[in-house]
GROMACS .gro file of C-alpha atoms in nm:
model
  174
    1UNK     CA    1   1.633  -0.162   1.655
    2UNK     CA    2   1.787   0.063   1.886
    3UNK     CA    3   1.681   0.336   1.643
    4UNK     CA    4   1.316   0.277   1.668
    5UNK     CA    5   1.313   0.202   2.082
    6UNK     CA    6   1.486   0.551   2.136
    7UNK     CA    7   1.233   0.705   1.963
    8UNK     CA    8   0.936   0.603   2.223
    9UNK     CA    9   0.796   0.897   2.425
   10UNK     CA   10   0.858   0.746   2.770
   11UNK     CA   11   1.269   0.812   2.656
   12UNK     CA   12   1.158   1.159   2.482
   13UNK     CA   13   1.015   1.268   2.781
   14UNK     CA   14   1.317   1.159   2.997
   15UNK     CA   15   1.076   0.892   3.177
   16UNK     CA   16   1.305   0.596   3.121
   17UNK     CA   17   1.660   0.494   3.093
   18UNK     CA   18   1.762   0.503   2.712
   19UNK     CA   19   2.017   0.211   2.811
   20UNK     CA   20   1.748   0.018   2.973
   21UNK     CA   21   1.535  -0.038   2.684
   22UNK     CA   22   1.711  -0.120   2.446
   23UNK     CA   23   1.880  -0.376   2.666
   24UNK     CA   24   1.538  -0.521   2.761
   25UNK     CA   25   1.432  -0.582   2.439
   26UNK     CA   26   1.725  -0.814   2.362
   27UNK     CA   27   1.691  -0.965   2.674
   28UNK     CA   28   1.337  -1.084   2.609
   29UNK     CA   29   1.347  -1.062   2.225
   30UNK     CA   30   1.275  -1.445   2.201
   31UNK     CA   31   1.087  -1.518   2.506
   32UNK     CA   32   0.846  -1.228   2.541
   33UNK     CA   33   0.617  -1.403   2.764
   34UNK     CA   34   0.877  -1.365   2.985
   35UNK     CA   35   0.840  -0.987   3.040
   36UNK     CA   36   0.770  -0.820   3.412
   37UNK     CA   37   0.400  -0.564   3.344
   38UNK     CA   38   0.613  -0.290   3.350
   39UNK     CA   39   0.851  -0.379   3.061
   40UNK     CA   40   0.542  -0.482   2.868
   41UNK     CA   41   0.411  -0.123   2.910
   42UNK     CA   42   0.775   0.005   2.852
   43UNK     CA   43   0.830  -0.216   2.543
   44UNK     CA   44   0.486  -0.125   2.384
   45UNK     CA   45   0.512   0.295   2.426
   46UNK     CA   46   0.252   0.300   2.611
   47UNK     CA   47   0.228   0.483   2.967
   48UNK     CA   48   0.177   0.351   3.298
   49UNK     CA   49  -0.153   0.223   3.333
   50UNK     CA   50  -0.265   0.447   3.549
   51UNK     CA   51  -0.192   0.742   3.295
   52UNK     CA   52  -0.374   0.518   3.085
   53UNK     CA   53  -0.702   0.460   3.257
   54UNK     CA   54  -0.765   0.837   3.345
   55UNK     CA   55  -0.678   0.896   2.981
   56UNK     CA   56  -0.911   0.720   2.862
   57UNK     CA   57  -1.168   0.800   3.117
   58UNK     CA   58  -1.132   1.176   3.005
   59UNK     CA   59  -1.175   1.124   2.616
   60UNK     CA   60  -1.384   0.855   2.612
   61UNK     CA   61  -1.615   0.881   2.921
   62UNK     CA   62  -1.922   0.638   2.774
   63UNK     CA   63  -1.668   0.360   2.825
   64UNK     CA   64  -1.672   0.226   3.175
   65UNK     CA   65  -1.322   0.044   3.134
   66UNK     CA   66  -1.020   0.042   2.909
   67UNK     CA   67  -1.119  -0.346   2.763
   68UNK     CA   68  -1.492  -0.146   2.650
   69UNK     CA   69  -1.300   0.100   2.501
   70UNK     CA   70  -1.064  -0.135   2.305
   71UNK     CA   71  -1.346  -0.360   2.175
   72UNK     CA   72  -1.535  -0.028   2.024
   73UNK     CA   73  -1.235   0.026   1.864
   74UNK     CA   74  -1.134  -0.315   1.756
   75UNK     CA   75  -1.537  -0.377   1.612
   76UNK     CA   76  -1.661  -0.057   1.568
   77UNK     CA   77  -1.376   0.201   1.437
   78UNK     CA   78  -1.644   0.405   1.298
   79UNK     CA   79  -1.815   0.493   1.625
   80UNK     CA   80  -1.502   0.633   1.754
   81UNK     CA   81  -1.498   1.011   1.804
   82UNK     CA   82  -1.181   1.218   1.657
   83UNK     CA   83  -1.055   1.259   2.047
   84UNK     CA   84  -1.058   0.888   2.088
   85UNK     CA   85  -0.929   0.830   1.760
   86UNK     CA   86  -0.673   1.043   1.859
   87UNK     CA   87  -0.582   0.910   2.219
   88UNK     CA   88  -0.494   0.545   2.056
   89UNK     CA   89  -0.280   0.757   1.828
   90UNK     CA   90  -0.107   0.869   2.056
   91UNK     CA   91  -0.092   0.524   2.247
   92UNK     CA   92  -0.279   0.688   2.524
   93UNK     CA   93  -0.038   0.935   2.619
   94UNK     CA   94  -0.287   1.235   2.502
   95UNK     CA   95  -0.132   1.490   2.358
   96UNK     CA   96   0.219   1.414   2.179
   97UNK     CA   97   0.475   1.704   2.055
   98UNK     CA   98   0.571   1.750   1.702
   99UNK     CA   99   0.871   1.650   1.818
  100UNK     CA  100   0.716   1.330   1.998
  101UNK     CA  101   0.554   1.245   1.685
  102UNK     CA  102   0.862   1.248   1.453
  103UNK     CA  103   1.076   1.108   1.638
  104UNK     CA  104   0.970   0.747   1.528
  105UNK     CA  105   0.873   0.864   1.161
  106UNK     CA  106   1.296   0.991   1.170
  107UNK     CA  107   1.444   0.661   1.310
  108UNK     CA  108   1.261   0.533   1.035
  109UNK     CA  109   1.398   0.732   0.781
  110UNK     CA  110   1.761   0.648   0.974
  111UNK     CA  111   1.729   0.294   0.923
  112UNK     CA  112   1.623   0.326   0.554
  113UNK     CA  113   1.893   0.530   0.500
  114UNK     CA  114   2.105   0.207   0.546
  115UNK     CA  115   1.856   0.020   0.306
  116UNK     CA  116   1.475   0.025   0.262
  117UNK     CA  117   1.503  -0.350   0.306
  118UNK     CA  118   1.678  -0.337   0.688
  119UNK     CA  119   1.421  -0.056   0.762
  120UNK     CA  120   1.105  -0.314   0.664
  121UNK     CA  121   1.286  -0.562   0.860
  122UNK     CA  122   1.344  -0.388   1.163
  123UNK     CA  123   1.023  -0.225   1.212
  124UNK     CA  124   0.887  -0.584   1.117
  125UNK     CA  125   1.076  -0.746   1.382
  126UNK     CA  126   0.930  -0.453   1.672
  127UNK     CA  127   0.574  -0.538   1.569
  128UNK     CA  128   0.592  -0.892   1.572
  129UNK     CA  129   0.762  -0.912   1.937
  130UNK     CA  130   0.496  -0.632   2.040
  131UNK     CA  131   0.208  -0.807   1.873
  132UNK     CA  132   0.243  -1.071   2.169
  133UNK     CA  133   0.220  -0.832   2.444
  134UNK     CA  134  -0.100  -0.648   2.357
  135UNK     CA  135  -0.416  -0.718   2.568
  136UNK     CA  136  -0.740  -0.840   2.373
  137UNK     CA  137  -0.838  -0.596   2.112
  138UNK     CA  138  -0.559  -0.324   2.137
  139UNK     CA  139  -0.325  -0.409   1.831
  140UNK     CA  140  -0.668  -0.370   1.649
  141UNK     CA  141  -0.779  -0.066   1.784
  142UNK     CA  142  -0.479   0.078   1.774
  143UNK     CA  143  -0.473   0.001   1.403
  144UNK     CA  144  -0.813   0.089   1.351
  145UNK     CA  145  -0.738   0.428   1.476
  146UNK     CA  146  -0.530   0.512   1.205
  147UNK     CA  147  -0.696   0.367   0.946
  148UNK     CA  148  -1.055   0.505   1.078
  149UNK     CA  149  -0.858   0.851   1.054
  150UNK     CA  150  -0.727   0.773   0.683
  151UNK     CA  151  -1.088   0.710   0.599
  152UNK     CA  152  -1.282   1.005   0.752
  153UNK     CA  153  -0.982   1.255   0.590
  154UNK     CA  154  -1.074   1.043   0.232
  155UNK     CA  155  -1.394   1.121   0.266
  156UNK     CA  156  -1.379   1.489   0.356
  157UNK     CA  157  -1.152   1.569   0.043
  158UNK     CA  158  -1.404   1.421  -0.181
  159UNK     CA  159  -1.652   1.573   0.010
  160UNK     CA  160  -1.462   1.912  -0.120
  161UNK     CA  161  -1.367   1.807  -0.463
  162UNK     CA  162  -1.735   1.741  -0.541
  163UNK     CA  163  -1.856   2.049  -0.369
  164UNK     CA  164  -1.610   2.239  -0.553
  165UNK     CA  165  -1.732   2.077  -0.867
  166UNK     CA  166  -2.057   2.183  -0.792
  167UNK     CA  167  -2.000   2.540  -0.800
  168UNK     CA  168  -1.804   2.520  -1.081
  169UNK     CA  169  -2.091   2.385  -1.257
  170UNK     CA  170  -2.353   2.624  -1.100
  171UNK     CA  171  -2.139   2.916  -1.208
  172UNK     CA  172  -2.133   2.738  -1.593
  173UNK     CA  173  -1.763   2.752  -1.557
  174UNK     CA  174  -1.641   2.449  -1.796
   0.00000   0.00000   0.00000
């Protein structure tokens, strides 16, 4: 687990205490109701509200709060524009580093290095304590993002592969 929590972009970014997470997810592993705001926010990689609300007042300014935003999202994935689509990405910390964005993808790979099965159950076990400290709509949206993403990139290769196929007819090429 400690794998997966060190990857988080508050620790990345030298924002929080690489002991202190860890040790707060243990502490609250089985009681996460339990949980001050903060170590929701911490424990979910997302920033402090704040950062969050003038995040998502910048890339999504037809929104007039961060619950409108989350219920486009959650019902309506394919409204979203490619910023917003982006920002729940990132887990509205805007724009992440390579770095920032592999770092999770390699703890990953760390933890399936010790067996594909420990990795699945790991990362299984970090979603389902997160998955009750969300706020209505945001595990959704958040998945929706990704998925929305998935589906516009679908689309645009076929989009190609039949243009393509096209001119190779136009130009009688077999």
């Amino acid at each position: 687990m400690e794998n997966l929590l060190l990857a988080f972009v508050p620790l990345r970014r030298t924002l929080d205490d690489s002991d202190g997470l860890p040790a707060t997810f243990q502490e609250f592993e089985n009681n996460p109701s339990a949980l001050s705001a903060e170590d929701r926010t911490r424990l979910l990689d997302l920033p402090d509200l704040a950062t969050q609300v003038a995040n998502i007042a910048i890339t999504a300014p037809t929104t007039s709060n961060k619950q409108d935003f989350l219920k486009k999202a959650a019902e309506s994935p394919r409204d979203l524009t490619f910023s917003e689509i982006d920002l729940l990405k990132s887990r509205y910390w805007g724009k992440l580093t390579f770095d920032e964005k592999e770092a999770f993808e390699d703890a990953l790979g760390t933890l399936a290095g010790i067996s594909y099965e420990y990795r699945t159950e790991t990362l299984e076990r970090l979603q389902n304590f997160q998955s009750h400290l969300y706020e209505q709509y945001e595990a959704n949206a958040i998945a929706n993002a990704f998925d929305e993403e998935t589906r516009r990139v679908d689309g645009m290769e076929k989009d190609w592969k039949q243009r393509d196929f096209d001119i190779m007819l136009q130009q009688g090429q077999p």
